[in-house]
Short mmCIF file of C-alpha atoms in Angstrom, two decimals:
data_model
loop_
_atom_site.label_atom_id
_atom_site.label_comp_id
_atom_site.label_asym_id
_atom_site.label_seq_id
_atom_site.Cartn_x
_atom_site.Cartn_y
_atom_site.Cartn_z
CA UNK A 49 203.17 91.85 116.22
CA UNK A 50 199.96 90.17 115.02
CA UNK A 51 197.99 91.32 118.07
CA UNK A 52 199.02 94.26 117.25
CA UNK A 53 197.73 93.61 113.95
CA UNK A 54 194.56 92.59 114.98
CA UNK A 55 193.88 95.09 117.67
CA UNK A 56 194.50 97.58 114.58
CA UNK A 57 191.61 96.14 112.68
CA UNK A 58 189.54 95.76 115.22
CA UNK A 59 189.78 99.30 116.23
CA UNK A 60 189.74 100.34 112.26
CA UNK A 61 186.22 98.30 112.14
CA UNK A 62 184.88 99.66 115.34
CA UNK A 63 185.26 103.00 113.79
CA UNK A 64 184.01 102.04 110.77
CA UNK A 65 180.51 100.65 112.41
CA UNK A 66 179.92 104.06 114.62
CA UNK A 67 180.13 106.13 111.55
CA UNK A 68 177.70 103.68 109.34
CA UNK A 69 175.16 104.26 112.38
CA UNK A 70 175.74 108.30 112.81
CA UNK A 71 174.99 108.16 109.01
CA UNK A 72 171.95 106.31 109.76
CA UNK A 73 170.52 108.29 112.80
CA UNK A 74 171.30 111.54 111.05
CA UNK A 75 169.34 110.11 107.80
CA UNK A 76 166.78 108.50 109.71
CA UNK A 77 166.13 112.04 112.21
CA UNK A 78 162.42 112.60 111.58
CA UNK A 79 162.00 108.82 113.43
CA UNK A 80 164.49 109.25 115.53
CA UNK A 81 163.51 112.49 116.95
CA UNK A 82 160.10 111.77 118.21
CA UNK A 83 160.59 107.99 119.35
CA UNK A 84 163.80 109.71 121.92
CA UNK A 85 161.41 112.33 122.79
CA UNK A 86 159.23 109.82 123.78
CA UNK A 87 161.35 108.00 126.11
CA UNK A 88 162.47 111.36 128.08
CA UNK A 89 158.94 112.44 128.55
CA UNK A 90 157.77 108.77 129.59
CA UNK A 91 160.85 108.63 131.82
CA UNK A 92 160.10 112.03 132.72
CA UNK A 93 156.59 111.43 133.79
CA UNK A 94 157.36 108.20 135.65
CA UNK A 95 158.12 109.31 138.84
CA UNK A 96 154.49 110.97 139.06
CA UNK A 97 153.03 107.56 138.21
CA UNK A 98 155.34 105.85 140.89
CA UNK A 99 153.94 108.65 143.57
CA UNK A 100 150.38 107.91 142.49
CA UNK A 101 150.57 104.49 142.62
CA UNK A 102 151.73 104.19 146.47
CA UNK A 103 148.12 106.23 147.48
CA UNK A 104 146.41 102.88 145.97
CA UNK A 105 145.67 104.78 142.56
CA UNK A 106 145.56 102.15 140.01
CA UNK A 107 148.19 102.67 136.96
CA UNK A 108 145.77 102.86 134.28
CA UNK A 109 143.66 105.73 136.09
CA UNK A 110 147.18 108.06 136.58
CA UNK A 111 148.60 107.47 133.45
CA UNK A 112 145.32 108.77 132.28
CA UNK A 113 145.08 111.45 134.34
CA UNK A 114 148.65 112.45 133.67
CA UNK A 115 148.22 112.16 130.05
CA UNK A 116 145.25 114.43 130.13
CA UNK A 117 147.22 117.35 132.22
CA UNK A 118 149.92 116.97 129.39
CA UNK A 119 147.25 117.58 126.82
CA UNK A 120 145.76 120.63 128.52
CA UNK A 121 148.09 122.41 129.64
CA UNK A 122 149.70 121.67 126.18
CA UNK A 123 146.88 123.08 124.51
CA UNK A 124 146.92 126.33 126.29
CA UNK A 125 150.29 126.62 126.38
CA UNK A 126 150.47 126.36 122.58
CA UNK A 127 147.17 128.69 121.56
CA UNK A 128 149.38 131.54 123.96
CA UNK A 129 152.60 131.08 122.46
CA UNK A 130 151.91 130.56 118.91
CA UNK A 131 149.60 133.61 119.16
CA UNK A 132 153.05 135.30 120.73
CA UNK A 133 155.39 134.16 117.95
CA UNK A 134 153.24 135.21 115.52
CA UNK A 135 152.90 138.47 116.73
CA UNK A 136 156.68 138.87 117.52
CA UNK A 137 157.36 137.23 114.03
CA UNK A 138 155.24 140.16 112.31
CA UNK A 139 157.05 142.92 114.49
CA UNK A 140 160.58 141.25 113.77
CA UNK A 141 161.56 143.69 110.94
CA UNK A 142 160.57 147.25 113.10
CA UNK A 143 162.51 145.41 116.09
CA UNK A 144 165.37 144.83 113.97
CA UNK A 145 165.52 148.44 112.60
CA UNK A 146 165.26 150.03 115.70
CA UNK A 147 167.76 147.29 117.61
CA UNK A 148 170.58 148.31 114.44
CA UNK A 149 169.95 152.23 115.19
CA UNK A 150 170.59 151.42 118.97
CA UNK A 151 173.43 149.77 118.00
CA UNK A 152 174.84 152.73 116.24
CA UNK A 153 174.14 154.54 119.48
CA UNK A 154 176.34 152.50 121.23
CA UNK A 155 179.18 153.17 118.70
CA UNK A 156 178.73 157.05 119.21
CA UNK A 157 179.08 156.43 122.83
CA UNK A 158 182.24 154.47 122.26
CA UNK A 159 183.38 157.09 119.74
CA UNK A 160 183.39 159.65 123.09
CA UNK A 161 185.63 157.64 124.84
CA UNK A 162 188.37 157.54 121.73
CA UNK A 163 187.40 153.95 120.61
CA UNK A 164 187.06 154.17 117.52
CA UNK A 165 184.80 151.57 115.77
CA UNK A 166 183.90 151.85 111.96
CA UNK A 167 179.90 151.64 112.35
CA UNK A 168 178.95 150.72 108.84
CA UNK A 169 181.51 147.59 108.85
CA UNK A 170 180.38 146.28 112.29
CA UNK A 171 177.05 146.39 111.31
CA UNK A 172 177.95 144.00 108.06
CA UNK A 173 179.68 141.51 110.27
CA UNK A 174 177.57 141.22 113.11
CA UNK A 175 174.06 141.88 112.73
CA UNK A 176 172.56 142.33 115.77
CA UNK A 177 168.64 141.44 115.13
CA UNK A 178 170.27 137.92 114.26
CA UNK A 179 170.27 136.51 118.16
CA UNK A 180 166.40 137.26 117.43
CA UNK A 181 166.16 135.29 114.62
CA UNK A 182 168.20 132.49 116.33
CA UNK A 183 165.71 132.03 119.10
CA UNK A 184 162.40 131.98 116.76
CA UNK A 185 164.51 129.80 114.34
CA UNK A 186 164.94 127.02 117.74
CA UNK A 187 161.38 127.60 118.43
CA UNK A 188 160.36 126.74 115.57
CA UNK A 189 162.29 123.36 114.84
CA UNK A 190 161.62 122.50 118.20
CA UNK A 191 157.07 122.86 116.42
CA UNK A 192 158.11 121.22 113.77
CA UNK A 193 159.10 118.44 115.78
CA UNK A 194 156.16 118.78 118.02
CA UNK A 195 153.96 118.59 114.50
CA UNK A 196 154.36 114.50 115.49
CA UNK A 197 152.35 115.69 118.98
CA UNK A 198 149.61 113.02 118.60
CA UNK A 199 152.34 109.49 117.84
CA UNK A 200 154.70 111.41 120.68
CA UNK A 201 151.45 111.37 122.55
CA UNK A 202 150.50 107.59 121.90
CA UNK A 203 154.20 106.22 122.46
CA UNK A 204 154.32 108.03 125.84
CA UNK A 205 150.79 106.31 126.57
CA UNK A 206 152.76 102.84 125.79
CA UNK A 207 155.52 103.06 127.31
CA UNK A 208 153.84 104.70 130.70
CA UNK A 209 151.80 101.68 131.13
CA UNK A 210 154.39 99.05 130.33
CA UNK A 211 157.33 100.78 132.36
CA UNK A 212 157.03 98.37 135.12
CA UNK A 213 157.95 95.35 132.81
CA UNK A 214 160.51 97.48 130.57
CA UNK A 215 163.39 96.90 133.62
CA UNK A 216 162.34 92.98 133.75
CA UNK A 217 162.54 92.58 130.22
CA UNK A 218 165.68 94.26 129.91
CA UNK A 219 167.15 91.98 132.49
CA UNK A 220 165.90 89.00 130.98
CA UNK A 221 167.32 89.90 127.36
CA UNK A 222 170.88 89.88 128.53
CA UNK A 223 171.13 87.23 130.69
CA UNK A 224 170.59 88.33 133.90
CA UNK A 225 168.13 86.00 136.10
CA UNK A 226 169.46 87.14 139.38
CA UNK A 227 168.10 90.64 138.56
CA UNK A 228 170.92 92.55 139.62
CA UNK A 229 172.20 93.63 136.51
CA UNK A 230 173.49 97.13 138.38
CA UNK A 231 174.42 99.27 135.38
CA UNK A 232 170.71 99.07 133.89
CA UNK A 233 169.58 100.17 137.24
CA UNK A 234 171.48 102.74 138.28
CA UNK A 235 171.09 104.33 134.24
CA UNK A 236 166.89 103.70 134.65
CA UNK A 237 167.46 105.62 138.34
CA UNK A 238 169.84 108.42 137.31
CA UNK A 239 167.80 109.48 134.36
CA UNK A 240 164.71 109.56 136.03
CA UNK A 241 166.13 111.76 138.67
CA UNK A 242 167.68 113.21 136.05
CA UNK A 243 164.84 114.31 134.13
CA UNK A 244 162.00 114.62 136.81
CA UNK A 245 164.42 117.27 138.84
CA UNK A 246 165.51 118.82 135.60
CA UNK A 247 162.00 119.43 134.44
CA UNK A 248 160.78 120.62 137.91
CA UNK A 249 163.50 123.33 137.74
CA UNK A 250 163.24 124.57 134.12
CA UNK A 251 159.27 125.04 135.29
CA UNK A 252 160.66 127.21 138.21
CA UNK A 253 162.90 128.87 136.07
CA UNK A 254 160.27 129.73 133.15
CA UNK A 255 157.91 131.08 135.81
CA UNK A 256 160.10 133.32 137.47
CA UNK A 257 161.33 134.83 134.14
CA UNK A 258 158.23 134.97 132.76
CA UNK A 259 156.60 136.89 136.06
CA UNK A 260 160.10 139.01 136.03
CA UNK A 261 159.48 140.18 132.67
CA UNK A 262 155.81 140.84 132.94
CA UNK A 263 156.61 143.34 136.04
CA UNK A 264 159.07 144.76 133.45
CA UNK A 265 156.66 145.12 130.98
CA UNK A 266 158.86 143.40 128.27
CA UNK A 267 156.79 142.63 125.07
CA UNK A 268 155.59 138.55 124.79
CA UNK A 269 156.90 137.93 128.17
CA UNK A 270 155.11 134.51 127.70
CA UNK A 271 157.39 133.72 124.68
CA UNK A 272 160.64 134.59 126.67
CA UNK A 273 159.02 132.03 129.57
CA UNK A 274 158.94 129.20 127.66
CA UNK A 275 162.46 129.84 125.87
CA UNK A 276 163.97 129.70 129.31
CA UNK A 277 161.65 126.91 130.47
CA UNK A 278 163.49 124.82 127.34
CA UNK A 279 166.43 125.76 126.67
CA UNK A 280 167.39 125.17 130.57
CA UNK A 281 167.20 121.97 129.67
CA UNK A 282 170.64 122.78 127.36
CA UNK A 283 173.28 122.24 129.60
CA UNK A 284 175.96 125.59 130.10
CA UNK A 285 174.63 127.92 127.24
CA UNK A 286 171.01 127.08 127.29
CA UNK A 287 170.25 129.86 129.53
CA UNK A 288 172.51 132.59 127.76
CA UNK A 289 170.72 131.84 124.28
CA UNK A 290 167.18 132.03 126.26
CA UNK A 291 168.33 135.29 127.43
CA UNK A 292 170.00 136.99 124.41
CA UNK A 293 166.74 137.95 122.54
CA UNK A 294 164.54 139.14 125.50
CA UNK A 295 167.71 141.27 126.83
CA UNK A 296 167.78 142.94 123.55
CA UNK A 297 163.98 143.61 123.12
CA UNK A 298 164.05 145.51 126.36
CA UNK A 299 166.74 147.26 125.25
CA UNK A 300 164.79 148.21 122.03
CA UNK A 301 161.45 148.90 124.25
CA UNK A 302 162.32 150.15 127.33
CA UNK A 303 165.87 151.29 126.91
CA UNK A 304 168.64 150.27 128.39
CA UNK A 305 168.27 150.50 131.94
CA UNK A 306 165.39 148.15 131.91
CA UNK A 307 167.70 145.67 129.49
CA UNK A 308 169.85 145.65 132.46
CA UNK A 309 167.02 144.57 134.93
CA UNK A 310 166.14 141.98 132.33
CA UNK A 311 169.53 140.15 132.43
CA UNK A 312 169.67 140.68 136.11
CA UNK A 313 166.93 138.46 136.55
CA UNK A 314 167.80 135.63 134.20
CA UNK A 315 171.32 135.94 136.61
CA UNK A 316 170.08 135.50 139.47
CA UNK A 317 167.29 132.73 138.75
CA UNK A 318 169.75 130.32 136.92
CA UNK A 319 172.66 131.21 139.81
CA UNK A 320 169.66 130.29 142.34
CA UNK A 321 167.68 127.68 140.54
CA UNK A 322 171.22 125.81 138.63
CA UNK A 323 173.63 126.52 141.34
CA UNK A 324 171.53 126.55 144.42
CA UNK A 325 168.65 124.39 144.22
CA UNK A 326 169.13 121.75 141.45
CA UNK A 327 172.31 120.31 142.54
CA UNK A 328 170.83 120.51 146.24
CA UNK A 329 168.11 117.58 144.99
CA UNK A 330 170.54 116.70 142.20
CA UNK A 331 173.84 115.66 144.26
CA UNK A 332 176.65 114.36 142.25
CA UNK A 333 174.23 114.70 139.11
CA UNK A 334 175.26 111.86 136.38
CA UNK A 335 178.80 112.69 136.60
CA UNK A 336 180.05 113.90 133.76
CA UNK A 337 182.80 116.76 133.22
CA UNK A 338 181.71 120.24 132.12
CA UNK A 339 183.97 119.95 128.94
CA UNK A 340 182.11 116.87 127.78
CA UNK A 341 178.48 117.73 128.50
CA UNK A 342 179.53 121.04 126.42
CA UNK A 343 181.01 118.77 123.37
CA UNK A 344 177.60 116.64 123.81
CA UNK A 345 175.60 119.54 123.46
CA UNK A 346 177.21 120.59 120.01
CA UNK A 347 177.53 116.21 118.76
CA UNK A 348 174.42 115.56 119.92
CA UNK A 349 172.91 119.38 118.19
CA UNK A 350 174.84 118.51 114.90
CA UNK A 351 173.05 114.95 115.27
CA UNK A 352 169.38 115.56 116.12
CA UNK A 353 168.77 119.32 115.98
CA UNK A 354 167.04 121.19 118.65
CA UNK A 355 165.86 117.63 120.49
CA UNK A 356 169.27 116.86 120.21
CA UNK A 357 170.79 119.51 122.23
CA UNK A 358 167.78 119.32 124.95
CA UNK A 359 168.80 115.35 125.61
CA UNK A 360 172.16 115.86 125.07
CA UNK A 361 173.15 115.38 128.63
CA UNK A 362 170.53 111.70 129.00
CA UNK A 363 171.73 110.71 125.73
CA UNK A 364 175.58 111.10 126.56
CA UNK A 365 174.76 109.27 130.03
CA UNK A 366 173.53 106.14 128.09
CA UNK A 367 177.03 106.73 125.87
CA UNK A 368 178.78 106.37 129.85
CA UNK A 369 176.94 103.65 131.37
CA UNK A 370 177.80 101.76 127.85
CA UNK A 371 181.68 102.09 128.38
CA UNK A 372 181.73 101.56 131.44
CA UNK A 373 179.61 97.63 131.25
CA UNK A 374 182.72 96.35 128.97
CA UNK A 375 186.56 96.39 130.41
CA UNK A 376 187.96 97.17 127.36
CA UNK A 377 186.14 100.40 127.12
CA UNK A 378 185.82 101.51 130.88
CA UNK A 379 188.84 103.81 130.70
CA UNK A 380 186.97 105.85 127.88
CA UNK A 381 184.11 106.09 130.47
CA UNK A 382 186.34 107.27 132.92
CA UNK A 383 187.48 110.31 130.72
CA UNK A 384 183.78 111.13 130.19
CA UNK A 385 183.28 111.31 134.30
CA UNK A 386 183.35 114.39 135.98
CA UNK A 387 186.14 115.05 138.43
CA UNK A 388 184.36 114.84 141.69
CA UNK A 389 187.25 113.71 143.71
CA UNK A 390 187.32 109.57 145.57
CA UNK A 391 184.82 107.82 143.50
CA UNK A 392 186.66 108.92 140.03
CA UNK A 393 189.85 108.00 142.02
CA UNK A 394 188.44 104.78 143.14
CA UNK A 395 187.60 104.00 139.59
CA UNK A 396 191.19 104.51 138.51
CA UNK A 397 192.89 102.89 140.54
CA UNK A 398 190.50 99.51 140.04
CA UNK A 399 191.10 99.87 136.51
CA UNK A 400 194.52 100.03 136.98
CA UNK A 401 194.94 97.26 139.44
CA UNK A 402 192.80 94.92 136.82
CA UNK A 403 195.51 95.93 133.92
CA UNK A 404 198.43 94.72 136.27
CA UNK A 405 196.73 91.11 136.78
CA UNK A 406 196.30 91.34 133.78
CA UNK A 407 200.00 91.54 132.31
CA UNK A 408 200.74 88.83 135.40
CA UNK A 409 198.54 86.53 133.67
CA UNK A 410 200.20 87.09 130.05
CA UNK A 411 203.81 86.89 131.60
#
């Protein structure tokens, strides 16, 4: 009865601590925020300063040199799409207006077919030019975040030139002079794969949208681009929300045959790039279930914002590889897992066979 007891407390003051810290993350965001983005782009941008280094360039030179393509392309990339938001920003209201009166139209066509729908009312409820507003509002936390661009830009700088030591150090900290501490190293490996894959296929998918829509002739076709290059990053919806707004400005241009065309394409580059090519380079990915990397997405959203929900799926890995370093928390890593068949079952059923020694031991 009194290990009950204690268990009890101890649970009661686990609790307790995680929601002291949430509080403290969530008050302490604007830090937060940039020092995570940070890591992800560093750990992001590794892999090219691991290829670099084994043609004999020294470190210093392509950290350098990849700091300096960051910066341009940056640059450029912001001058375009600023100029793009500001110009879709001042055309918002006439977009708005004309996206409500095509609305009505499709009510009158429903009307036709005996479905009745009271236009006025729907209207009210769901405002239509809203999914617009949603993906400038995204945009522009995701600026004001990136309003930190020159101590992101420094902390990458850092940590690029002192990744080598980082896994040493780590090693060292927690008692590990053998060096073969596997959890560190297989979180360090997966994220890196993670994030250098991930990144390679958002770029694929932003340029094939963006060259899609220009064909179209879909107004700020460079905006859409880098909404899809982003939010593919957001694991399940990412690509529906990058898609809502340009879908509905092509209906409001071009009409709706040309809307259709416009979602076609967003189809069939995530189905190709997500379902085709990623987990081709990806494999088993970090194996986590669909459910939880979509309750991540909204924790991790609620937590951090817009940064939040692009790391969402890195940030819950480092949750995993936690769990699963203690035996008293493994079986919560195991719910997080995806189901992906022997290694899950594997997993159990070691769990389970160190439970039954042991209640031998206690008997």
């Amino acid at each position: 009865m009194q290990i009950k007891s204690q268990s009890s407390v101890k649970i009661l003051l686990i609790m307790a601590s995680l929601v002291i810290i949430l509080a403290g993350v969530k008050a302490a965001s604007a830090i937060v925020v940039p020092f995570l983005l940070s890591v992800f782009i560093a750990m992001a941008c590794s892999p090219i300063i691991t290829w670099a280094n084994q043609y004999k360039l020294p470190r210093a030179i392509a950290v350098v040199l990849v700091i300096l393509i960051i910066v341009v392309f940056g640059l450029i990339l912001a001058a375009l799409v600023g100029q793009s938001m500001n110009e879709f920003s001042q055309n918002l209201p006439k977009y708005r207006e004309q996206l409500v009166e095509e609305f009505a139209w499709v009510i009158g066509q429903l009307d036709k077919v005996n479905i009745i729908v009271n236009k006025d009312a729907l209207i009210s409820y769901l405002d239509p030019g809203a999914a617009m507003n949603m993906a400038t509002n995204l945009l522009s936390s995701l600026g004001g975040v990136l309003t930190n661009f020159l101590l992101i830009l420094l902390i990458v700088v850092f940590m690029l030139f002192e990744a080598e030591s980082v896994p040493k150090k780590i090693h060292i900290a927690l008692d590990d002079p053998s060096m073969k501490m596997q959890q560190i190293d297989k979180f360090l490996v997966s994220v890196k794969n993670y994030l250098a894959i991930k990144t390679l296929v958002s770029l694929g998918t932003g340029l094939i949208i963006g060259l899609w829509l220009y064909v179209l002739g879909v107004d700020h076709f460079l905006l859409w681009a880098v909404l899809a290059f982003l939010f593919n990053y957001i694991p399940n919806i990412g690509s529906i929300i990058a898609a809502v707004p340009a879908v509905l400005l092509a209906f409001v241009q071009l009409g709706p045959t040309t809307a259709g065309f416009t979602a076609l394409g967003f189809v069939v580059s995530n189905m190709v790039m997500g379902n085709v090519i990623e987990p081709r380079y990806m494999g088993r990915g970090l194996g986590l279930s669909t459910l939880v990397v979509f309750l991540s997405l909204i924790f991790w959203g609620w937590l951090l914002g817009t940064v939040g929900m692009l790391l969402s799926v890195p940030l819950t890995m480092i949750v995993k590889i936690a769990l699963e370093s203690s035996p008293d928390t493994r079986w919560v890593a195991l719910l997080l897992a995806s189901d992906s068949g022997e290694p899950v079952i594997h997993e159990i059923d070691a769990l389970a066979e160190e439970k039954e020694k042991e209640q031998e031991l206690r008997s």
